[in-house]
Coordinates of C-alpha atoms and ligand atoms in Angstrom, one line a residue:
Chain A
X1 CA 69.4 -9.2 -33.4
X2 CA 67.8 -6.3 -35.0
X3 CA 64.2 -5.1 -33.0
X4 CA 61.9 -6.9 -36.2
X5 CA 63.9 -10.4 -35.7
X6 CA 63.8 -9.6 -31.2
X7 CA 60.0 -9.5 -31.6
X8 CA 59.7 -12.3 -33.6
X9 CA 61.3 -15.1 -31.4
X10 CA 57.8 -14.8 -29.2
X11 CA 58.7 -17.9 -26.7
X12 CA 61.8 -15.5 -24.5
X13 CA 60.1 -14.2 -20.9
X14 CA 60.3 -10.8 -20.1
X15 CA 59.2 -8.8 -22.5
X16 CA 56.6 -6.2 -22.7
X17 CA 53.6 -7.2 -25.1
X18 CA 50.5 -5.4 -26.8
X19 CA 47.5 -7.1 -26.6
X20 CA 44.1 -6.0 -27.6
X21 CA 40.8 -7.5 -26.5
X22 CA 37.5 -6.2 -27.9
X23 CA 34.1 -7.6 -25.6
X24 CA 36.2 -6.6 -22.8
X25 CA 33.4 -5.4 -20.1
X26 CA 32.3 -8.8 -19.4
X27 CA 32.4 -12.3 -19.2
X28 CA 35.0 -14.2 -21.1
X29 CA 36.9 -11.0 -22.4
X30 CA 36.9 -9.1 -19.0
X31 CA 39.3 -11.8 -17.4
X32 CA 41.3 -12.0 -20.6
X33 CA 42.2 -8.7 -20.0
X34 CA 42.8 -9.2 -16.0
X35 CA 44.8 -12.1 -16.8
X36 CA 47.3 -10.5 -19.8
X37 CA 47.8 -7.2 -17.8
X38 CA 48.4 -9.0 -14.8
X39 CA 51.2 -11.1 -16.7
X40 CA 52.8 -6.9 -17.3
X41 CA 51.8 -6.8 -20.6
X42 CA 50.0 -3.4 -22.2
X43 CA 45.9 -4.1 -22.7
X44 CA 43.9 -2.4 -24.9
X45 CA 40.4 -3.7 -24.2
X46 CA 37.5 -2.3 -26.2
X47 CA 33.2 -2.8 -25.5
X48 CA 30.1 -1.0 -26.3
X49 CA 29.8 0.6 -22.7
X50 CA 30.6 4.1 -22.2
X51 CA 32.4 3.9 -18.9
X52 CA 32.3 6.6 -16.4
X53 CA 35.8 5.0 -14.6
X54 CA 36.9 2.2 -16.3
X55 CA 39.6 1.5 -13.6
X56 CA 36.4 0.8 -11.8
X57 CA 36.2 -2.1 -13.8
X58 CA 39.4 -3.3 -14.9
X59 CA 41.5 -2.0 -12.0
X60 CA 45.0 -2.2 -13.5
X61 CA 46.8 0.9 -14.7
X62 CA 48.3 -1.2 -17.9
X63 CA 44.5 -1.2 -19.2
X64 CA 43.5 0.9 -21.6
X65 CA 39.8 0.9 -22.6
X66 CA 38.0 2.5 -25.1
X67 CA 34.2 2.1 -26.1
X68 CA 33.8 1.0 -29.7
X69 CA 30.4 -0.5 -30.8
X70 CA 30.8 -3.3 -33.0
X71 CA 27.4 -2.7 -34.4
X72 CA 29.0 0.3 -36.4
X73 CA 32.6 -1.9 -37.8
X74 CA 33.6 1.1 -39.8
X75 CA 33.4 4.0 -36.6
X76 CA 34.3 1.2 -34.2
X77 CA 37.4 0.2 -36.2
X78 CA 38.6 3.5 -36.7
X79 CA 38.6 4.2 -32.3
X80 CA 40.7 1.0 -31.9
X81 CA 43.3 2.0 -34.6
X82 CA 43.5 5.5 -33.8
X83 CA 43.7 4.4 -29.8
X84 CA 46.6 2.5 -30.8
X85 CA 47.9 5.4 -32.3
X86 CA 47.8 7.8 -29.3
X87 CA 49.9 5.0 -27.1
X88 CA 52.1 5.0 -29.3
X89 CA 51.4 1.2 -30.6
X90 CA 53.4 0.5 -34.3
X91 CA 53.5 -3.3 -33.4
X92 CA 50.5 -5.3 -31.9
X93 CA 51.8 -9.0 -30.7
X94 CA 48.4 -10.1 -29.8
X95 CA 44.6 -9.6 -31.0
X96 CA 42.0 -11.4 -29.7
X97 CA 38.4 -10.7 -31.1
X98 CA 35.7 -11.8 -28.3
X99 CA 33.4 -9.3 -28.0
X100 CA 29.9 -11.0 -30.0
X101 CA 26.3 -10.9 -29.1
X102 CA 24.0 -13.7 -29.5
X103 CA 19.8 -13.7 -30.6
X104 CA 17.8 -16.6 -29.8
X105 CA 14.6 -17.7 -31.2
X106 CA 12.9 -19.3 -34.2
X107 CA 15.0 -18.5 -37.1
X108 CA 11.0 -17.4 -39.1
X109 CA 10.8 -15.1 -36.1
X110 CA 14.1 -12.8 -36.2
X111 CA 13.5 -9.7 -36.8
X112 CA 15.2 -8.3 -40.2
X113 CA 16.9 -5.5 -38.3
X114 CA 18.0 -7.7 -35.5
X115 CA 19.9 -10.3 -37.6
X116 CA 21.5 -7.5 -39.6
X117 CA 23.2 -6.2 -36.2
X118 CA 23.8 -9.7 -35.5
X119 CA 25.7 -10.2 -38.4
X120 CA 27.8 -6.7 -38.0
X121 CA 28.6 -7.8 -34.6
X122 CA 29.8 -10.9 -34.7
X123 CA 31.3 -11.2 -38.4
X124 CA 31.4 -8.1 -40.5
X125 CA 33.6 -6.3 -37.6
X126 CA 36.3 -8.8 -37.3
X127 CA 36.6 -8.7 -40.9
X128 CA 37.1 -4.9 -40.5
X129 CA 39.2 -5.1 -37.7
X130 CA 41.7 -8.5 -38.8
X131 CA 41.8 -5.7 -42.4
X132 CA 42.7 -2.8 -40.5
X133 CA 44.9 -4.5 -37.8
X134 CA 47.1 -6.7 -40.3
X135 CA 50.1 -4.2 -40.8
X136 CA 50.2 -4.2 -37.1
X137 CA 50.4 -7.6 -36.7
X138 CA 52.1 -8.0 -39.9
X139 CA 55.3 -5.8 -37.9
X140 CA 55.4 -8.2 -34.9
X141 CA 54.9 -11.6 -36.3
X142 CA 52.2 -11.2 -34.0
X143 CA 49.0 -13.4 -33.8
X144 CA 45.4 -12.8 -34.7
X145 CA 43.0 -15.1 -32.6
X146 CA 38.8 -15.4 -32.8
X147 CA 37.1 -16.6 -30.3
X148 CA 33.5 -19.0 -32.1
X149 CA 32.2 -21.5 -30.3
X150 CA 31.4 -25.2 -30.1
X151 CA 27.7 -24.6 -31.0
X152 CA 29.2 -24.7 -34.9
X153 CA 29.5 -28.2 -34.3
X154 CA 25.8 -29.0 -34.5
X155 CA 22.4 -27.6 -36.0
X156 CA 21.1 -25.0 -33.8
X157 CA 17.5 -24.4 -34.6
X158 CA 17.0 -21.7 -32.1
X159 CA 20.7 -20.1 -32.4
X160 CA 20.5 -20.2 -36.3
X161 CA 22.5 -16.7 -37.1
X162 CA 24.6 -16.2 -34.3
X163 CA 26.1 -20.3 -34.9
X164 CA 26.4 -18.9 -38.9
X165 CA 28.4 -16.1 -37.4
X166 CA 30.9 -18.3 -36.1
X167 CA 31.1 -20.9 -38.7
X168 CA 32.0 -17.8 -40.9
X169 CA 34.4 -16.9 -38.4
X170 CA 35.6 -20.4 -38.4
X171 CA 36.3 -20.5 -42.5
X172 CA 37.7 -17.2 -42.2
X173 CA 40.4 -18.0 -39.8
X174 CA 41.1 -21.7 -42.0
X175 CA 42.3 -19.5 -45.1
X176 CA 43.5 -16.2 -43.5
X177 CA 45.8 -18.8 -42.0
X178 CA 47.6 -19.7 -44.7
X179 CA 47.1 -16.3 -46.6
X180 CA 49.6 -15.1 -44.0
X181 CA 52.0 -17.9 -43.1
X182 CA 55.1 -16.5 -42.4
X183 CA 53.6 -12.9 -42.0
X184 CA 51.0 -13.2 -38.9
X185 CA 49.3 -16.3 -37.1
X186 CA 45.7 -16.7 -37.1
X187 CA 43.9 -19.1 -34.6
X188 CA 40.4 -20.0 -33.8
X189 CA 39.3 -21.1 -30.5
X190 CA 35.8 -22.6 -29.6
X191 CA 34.6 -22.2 -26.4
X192 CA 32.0 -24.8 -24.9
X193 CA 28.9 -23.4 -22.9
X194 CA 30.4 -21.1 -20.0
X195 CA 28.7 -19.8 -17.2
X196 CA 28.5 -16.1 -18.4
X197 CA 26.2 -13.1 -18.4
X198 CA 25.5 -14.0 -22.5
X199 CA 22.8 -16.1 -22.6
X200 CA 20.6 -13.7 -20.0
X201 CA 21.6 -10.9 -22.5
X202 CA 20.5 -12.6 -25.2
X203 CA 17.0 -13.0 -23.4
X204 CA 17.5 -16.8 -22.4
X205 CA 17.5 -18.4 -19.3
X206 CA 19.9 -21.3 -18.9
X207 CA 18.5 -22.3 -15.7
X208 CA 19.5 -25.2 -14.0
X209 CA 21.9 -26.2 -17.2
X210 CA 24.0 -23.9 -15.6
X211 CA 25.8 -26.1 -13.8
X212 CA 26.9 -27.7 -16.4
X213 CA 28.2 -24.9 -18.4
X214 CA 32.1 -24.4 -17.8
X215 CA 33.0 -21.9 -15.3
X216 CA 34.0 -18.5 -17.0
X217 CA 37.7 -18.2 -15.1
X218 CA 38.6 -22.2 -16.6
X219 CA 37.6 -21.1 -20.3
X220 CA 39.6 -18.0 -19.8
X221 CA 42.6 -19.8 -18.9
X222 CA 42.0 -22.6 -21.2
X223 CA 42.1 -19.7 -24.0
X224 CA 45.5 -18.3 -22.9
X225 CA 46.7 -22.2 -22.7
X226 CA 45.9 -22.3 -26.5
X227 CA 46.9 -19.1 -27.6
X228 CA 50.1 -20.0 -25.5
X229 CA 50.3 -23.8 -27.5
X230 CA 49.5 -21.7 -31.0
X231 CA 46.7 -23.9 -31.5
X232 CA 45.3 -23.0 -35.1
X233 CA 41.7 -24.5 -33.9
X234 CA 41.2 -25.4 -30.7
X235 CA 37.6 -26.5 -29.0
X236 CA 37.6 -26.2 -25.7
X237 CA 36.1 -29.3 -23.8
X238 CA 36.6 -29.8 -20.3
X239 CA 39.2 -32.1 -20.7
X240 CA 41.3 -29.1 -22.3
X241 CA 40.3 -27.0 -19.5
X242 CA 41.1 -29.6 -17.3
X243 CA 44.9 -30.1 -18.7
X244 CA 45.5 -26.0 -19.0
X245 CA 45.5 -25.9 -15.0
X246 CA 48.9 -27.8 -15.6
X247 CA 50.2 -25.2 -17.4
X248 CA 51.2 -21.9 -15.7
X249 CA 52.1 -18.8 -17.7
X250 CA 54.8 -17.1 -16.4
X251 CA 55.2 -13.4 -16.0
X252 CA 55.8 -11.9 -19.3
X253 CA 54.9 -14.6 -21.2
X254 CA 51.7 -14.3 -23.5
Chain B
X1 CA 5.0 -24.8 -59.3
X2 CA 5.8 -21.6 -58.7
X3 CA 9.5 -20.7 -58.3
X4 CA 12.0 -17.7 -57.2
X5 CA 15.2 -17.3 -58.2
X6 CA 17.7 -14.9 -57.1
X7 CA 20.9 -13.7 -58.9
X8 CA 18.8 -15.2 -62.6
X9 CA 20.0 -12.6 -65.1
X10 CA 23.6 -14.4 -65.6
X11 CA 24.9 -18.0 -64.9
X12 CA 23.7 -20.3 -62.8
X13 CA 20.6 -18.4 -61.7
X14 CA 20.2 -17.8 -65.9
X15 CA 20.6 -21.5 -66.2
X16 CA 18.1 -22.8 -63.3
X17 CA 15.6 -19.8 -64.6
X18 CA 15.9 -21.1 -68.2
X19 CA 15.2 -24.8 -67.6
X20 CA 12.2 -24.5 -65.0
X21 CA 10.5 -22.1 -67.5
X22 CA 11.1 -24.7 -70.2
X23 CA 9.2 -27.5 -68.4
X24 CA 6.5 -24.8 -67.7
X25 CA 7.1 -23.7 -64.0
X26 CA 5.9 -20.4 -63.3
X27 CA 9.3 -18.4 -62.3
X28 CA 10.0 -14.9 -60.4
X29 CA 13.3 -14.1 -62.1
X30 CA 15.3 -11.6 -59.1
X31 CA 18.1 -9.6 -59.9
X32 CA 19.5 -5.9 -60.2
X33 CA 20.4 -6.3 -63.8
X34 CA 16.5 -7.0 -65.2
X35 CA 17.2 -6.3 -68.5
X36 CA 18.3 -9.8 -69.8
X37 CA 14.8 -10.9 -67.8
X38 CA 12.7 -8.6 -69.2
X39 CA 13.6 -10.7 -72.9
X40 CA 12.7 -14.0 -70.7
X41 CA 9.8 -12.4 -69.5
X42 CA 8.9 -11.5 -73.2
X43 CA 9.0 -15.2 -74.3
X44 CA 7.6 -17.2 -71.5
X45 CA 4.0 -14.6 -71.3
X46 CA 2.6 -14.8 -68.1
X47 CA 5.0 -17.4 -66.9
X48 CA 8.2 -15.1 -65.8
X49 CA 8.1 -12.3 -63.8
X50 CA 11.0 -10.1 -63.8
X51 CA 11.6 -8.3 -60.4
X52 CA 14.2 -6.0 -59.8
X53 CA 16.2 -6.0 -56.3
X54 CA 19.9 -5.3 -55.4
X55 CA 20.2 -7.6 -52.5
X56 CA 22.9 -5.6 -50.9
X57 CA 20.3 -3.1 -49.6
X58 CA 18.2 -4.4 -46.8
X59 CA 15.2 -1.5 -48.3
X60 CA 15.8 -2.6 -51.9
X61 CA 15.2 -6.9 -50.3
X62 CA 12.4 -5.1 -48.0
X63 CA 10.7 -3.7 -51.4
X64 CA 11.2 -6.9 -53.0
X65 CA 9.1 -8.8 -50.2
X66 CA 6.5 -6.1 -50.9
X67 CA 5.9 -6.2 -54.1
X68 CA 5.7 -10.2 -53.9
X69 CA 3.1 -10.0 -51.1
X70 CA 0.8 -12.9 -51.2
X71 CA 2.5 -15.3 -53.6
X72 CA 3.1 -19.1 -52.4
X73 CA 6.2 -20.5 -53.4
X74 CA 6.7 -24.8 -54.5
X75 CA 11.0 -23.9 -54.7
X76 CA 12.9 -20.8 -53.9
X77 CA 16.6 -20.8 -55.2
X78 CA 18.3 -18.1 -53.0
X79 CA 21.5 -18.3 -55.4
X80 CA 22.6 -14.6 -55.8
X81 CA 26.1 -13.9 -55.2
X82 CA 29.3 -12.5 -55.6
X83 CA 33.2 -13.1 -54.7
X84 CA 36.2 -10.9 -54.1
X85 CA 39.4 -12.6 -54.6
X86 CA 43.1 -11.5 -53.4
X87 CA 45.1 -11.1 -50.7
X88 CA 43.0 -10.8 -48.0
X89 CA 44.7 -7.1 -46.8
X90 CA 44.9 -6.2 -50.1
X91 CA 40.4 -6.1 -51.1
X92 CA 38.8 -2.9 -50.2
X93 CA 36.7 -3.5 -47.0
X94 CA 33.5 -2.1 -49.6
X95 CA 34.2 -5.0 -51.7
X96 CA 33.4 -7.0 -48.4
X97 CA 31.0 -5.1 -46.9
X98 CA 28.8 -5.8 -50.3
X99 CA 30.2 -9.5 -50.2
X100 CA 28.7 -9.8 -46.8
X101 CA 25.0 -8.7 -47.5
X102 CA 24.9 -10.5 -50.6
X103 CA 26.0 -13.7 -49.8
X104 CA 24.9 -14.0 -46.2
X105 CA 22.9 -11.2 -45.4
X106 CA 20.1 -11.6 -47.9
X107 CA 20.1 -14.8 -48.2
X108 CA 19.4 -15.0 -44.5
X109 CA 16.3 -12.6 -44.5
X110 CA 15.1 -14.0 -47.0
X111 CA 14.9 -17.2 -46.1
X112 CA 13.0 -15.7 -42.6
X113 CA 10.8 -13.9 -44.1
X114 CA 9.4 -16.2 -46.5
X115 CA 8.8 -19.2 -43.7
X116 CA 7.9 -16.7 -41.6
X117 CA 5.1 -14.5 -43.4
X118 CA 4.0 -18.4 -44.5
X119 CA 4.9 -17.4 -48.3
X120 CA 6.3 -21.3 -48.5
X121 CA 3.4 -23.6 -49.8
X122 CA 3.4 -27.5 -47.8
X123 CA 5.9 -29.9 -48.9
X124 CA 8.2 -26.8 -50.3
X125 CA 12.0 -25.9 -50.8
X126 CA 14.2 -23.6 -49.9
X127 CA 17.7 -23.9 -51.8
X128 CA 20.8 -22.3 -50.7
X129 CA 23.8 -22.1 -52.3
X130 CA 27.4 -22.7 -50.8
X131 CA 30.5 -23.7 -52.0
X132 CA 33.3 -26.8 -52.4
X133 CA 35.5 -23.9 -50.4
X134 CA 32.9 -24.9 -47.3
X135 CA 35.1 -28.2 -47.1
X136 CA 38.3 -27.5 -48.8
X137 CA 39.3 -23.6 -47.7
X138 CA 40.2 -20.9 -49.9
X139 CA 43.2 -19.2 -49.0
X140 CA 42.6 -15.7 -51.7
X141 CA 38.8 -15.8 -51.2
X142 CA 39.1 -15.5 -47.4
X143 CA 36.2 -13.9 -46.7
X144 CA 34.0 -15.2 -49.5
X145 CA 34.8 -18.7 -48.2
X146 CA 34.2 -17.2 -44.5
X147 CA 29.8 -15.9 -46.3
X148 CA 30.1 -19.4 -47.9
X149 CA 30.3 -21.0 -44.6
X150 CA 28.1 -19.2 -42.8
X151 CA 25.5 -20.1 -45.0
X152 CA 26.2 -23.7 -45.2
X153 CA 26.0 -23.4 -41.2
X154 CA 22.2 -21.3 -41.7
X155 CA 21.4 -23.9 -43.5
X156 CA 22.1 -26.9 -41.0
X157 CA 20.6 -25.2 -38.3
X158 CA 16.9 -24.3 -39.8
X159 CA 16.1 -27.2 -41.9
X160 CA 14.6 -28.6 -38.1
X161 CA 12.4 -25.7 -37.6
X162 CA 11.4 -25.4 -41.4
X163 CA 10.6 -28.7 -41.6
X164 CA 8.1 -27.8 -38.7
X165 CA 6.4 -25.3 -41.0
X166 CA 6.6 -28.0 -44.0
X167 CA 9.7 -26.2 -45.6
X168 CA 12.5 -28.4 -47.0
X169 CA 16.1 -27.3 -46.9
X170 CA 19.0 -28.3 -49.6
X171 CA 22.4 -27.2 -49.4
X172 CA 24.6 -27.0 -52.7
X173 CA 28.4 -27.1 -52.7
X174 CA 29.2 -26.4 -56.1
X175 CA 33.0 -26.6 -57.5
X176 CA 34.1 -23.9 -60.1
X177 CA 31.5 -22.9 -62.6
X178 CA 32.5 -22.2 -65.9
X179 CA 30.8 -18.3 -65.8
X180 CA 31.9 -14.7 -66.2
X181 CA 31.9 -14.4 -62.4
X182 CA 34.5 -17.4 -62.0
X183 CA 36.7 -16.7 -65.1
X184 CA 37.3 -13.3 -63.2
X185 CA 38.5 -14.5 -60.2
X186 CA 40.2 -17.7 -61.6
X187 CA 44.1 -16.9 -61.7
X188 CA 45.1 -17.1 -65.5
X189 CA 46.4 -20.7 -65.6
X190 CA 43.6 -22.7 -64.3
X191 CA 41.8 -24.0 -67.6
X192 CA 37.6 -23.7 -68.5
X193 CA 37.9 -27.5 -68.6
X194 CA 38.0 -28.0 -64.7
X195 CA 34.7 -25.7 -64.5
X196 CA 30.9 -27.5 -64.8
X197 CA 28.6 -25.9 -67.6
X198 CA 26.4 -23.9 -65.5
X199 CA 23.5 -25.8 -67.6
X200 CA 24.7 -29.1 -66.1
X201 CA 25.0 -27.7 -62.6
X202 CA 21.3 -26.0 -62.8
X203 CA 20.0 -29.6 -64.2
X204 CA 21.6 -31.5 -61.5
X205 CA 20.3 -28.6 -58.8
X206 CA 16.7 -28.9 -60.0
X207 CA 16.9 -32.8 -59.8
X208 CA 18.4 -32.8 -56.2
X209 CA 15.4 -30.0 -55.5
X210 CA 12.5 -32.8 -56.2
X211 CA 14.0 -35.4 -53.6
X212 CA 15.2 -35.9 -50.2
X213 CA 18.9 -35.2 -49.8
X214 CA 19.6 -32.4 -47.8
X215 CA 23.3 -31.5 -49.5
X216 CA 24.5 -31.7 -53.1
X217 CA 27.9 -32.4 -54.0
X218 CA 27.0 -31.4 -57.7
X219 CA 29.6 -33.9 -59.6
X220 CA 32.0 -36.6 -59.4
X221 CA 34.8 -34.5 -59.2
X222 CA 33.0 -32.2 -56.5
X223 CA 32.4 -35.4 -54.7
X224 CA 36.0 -36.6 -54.5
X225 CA 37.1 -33.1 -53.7
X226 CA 34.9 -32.8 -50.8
X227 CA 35.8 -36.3 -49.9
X228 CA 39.1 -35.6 -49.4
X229 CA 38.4 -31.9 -47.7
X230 CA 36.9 -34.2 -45.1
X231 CA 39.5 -36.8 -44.9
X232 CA 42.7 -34.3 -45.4
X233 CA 41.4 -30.9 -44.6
X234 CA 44.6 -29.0 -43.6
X235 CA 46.3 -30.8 -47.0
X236 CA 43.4 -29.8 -48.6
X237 CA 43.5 -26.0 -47.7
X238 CA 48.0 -26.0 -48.5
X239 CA 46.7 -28.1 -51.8
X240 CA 44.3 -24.8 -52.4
X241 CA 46.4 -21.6 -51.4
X242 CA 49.4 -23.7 -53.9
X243 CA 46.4 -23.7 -56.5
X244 CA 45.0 -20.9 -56.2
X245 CA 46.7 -17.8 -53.9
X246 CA 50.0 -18.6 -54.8
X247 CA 49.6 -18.0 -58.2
X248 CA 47.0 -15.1 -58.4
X249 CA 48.1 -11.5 -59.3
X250 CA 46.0 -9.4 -58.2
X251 CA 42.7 -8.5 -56.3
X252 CA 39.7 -8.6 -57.9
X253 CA 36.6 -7.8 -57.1
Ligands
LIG1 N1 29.1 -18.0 -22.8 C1 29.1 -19.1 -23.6 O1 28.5 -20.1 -23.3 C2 29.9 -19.1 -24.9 C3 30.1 -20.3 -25.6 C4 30.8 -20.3 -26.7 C5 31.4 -19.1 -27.2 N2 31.2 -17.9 -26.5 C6 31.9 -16.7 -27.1 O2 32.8 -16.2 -26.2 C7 32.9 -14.8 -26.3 C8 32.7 -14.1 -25.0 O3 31.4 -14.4 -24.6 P1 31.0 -14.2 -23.0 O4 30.3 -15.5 -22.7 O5 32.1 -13.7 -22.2 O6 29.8 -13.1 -23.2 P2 29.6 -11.8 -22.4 O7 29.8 -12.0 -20.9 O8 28.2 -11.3 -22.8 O9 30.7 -10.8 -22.9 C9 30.6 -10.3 -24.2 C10 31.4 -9.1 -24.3 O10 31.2 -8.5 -25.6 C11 30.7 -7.2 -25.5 N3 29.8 -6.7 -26.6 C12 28.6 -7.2 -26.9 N4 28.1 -6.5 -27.9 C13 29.0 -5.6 -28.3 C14 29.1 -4.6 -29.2 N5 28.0 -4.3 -30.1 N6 30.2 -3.8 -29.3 C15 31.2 -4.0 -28.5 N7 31.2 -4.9 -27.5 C16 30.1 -5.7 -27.4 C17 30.0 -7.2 -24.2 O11 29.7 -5.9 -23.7 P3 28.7 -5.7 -22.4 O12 29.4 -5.9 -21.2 O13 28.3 -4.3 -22.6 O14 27.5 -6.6 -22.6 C18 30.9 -8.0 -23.3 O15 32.0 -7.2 -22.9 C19 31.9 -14.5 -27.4 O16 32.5 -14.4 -28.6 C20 30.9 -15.6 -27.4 O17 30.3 -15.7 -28.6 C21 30.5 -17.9 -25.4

């Protein structure tokens, strides 16, 4: 088997993977990255922060962070590929693009300048970074996977451009899909409310609601479960979290 | 009434211009090419007002807003924008980044500032403009599909807290329009006869703008389309990238 066709049959244990994460300081993204270096594989995980000691954070030598604000796609884009670069990365099996912020409020009371980062953020990077990644992925048969969320499925008064974000994000992924069948795989995966650090940052206390939110460490291995299943959309409910403690990941295994 | 329409120098912003002057609606005509609305502005004395803005400049929409300071709007048609078709590696990420404040970013601010600053007179609408790709995918218009979608999505979500501030919402999935923009980014083979006369579309618009439906599925072919987007939407999106990305030759945008 020549290297190309090796890398392509993804299912065989035991193999070495690259993996980038970007939003990888918290929440969701931060035990993405624990979970995928502590399978052996090589992270790259990305965030705004400007850390100090990263291993600090992530403790685990096989993870590699650099800061890349989203709100600049073009500068931010440019640090991930040319990180890649420097380790030596010509293949990339796996992308997963969580970092996002969210604004909340009356949609007649965001500011201009606000919703313009918003929408840098959480839409015009990944279309920067899926651009710039694809002859990456394009070299491992690898997979490109977004991470939206279940608010697209209703109206959201009071999250109106962050839910637009994610529908966008939603539509991109349906075509980009079959653009590159046979080439890359592209899947979107909608978490349901988890119990992070978002909603504070985003100026809004949940409250007593979060108990019912999903607990962060579920949705994180509810997300490898479908990344792991090749889901092309998958919402997480707590049913699916609920089935993804019957599946284990092995060592190796993405 | 007064009305504002974006994107009204060519197509269906042309057409929807055209018709509400000709049943005497007062009309602020929006777009970067002003020329062609200066001549409207000519004929219809007093009635049109052509303002120019390039909506993919926050200042340039931020001017805009200035200049219209004060006005009260019956019916604003926020219908501007553009498309980039191709492989989806293949566009130039400026051809997105211009795609992106076009279709979604203006749109957006738009829309916030004009509830917002109470520009919107009672019993008012706001109109935006998606597309059939919202239900059916367009593999080879990736991310104009991805803007379309988001804007359907803006859409849902405010028509609650407009309707607070007496601001109707209607969403418009148009099909192909027979205008320069889609016989640019149509691949060669697909014949003008599928497209709607964008005359047709702005009549049926402006009718579905005086009543209650929140979405238009301009047409009965549009209709059956989106009917079976819903029903089949994975068939729907293969049917599409057979249709449309399979055959197309190059990027364009
Ligand atoms: N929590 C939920 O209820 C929920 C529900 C559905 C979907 N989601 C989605 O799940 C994903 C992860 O969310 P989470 O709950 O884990 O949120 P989180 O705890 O706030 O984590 C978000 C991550 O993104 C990073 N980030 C934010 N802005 C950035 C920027 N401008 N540049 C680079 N990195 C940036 C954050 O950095 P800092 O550490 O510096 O803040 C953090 O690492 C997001 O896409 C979110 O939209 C969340």
């Amino acid at each position: 088997m020549t290297d190309r066709a090796s890398r392509k049959s993804n299912g065989q244990p035991g193999r070495v993977r690259t993996v980038l994460i970007t939003g990888a300081t918290d929440g969701i993204g931060l035990l993405l990255a624990r979970a995928y270096a502590g399978r052996g594989h090589n992270v790259l995980a990305t965030g705004r922060r400007v850390l100090a000691d990263d291993q600090d954070l992530f403790d685990a030598p096989n993870i590699v962070y650099i800061c890349a604000d989203q709100s600049d796609p073009v500068h931010a884009c440019s640090a991930i590929i040319s990180a890649m670069q420097n380790m030596g990365w010509q293949h990339l099996d796996l992308a997963i693009l969580n970092g996002a912020t969210a604004w909340v409020g009356l949609p007649e009371q965001e500011p201009a300048n606000g919703m313009k980062q918003l929408l840098d953020v959480n839409f015009r990077f990944q279309i920067h970074l899926a651009h710039a990644l694809a002859p990456f992925l394009f070299e491992a048969a690898g997979r490109l996977v977004m991470i939206g969320s279940t608010a697209t499925k209703k109206a959201q008064g009071r999250f109106a451009t962050y839910t637009a974000t994610k529908a966008g994000l939603d539509g991109l992924c349906r075509s980009l899909r079959e653009e590159w069948l046979g080439r890359a795989d592209v899947q979107i995966i909608h978490p349901g409310p988890t119990r992070t650090n978002m909603h504070a940052k985003a100026g809004l206390n949940i409250g007593l609601a979060k108990w019912f939110f999903m607990s962060p460490l579920r949705v994180a291995s509810a997300i490898q479960y479908a990344i792991r299943r090749r889901d092309k959309r998958r919402v997480i409910t707590r049913y699916f979290a609920f089935k993804a403690r019957f599946s284990s990941a092995r060592e190796g295994i993405l | 009434m007064k009305a504002l329409v974006t994107g009204a120098a060519h197509g269906l912003g042309r057409a929807l211009t055209e018709q509400l002057l000709a049943s005497g609606h007062e009309v602020v005509a929006v777009d970067r090419d002003v020329e062609p609305l200066e001549k409207l502005a000519m004929k219809y004395r007093g009635a049109c007002l052509a303002c120019f803005a390039d909506l993919q400049k926050v200042e340039s929409i931020q001017n805009l807003l200035d200049r219209l300071q004060g006005s009260k709007f019956d019916l604003v048609i926020l219908n501007a924008g553009i498309s980039a078709t191709g492989k989806f590696e293949e566009i130039p990420l400026q051809a997105y980044d211009r795609l992106i404040s076009v279709n979604l970013g203006a749109p957006l601010h738009l829309a916030s500032r004009l509830v917002g600053d109470e520009w919107m007179s009672a019993k008012s609408k706001i109109v935006f403009i998606s597309s059939l790709s919202h239900v059916v995918g367009y593999p080879g218009g990736a991310v104009y599909a991805a803007t379309k979608d988001a804007i359907a999505s803006y859409a849902h979500s405010v028509a609650k807290p407009f309707r607070k501030k007496q601001v109707s919402v209607l969403t418009v999935f148009p099909g192909p329009i027979d205008t320069a923009h889609a016989q640019k980014h149509a691949p060669d083979q697909s014949s003008r006869s599928k497209r709607m006369a964008p005359e047709k579309l702005a009549r049926l618009i402006l009718k579905a703008s005086r009543g209650r439906a929140k979405t238009l599925y301009p047409g009965g072919k549009t209709y059956l389309a989106a009917c079976f987007g819903k029903l089949f939407p994975n068939q729907a999106t293969r049917l599409m990238r057979r249709g449309l990305y399979d055959k197309m030759t190059g990027p364009s945008y």
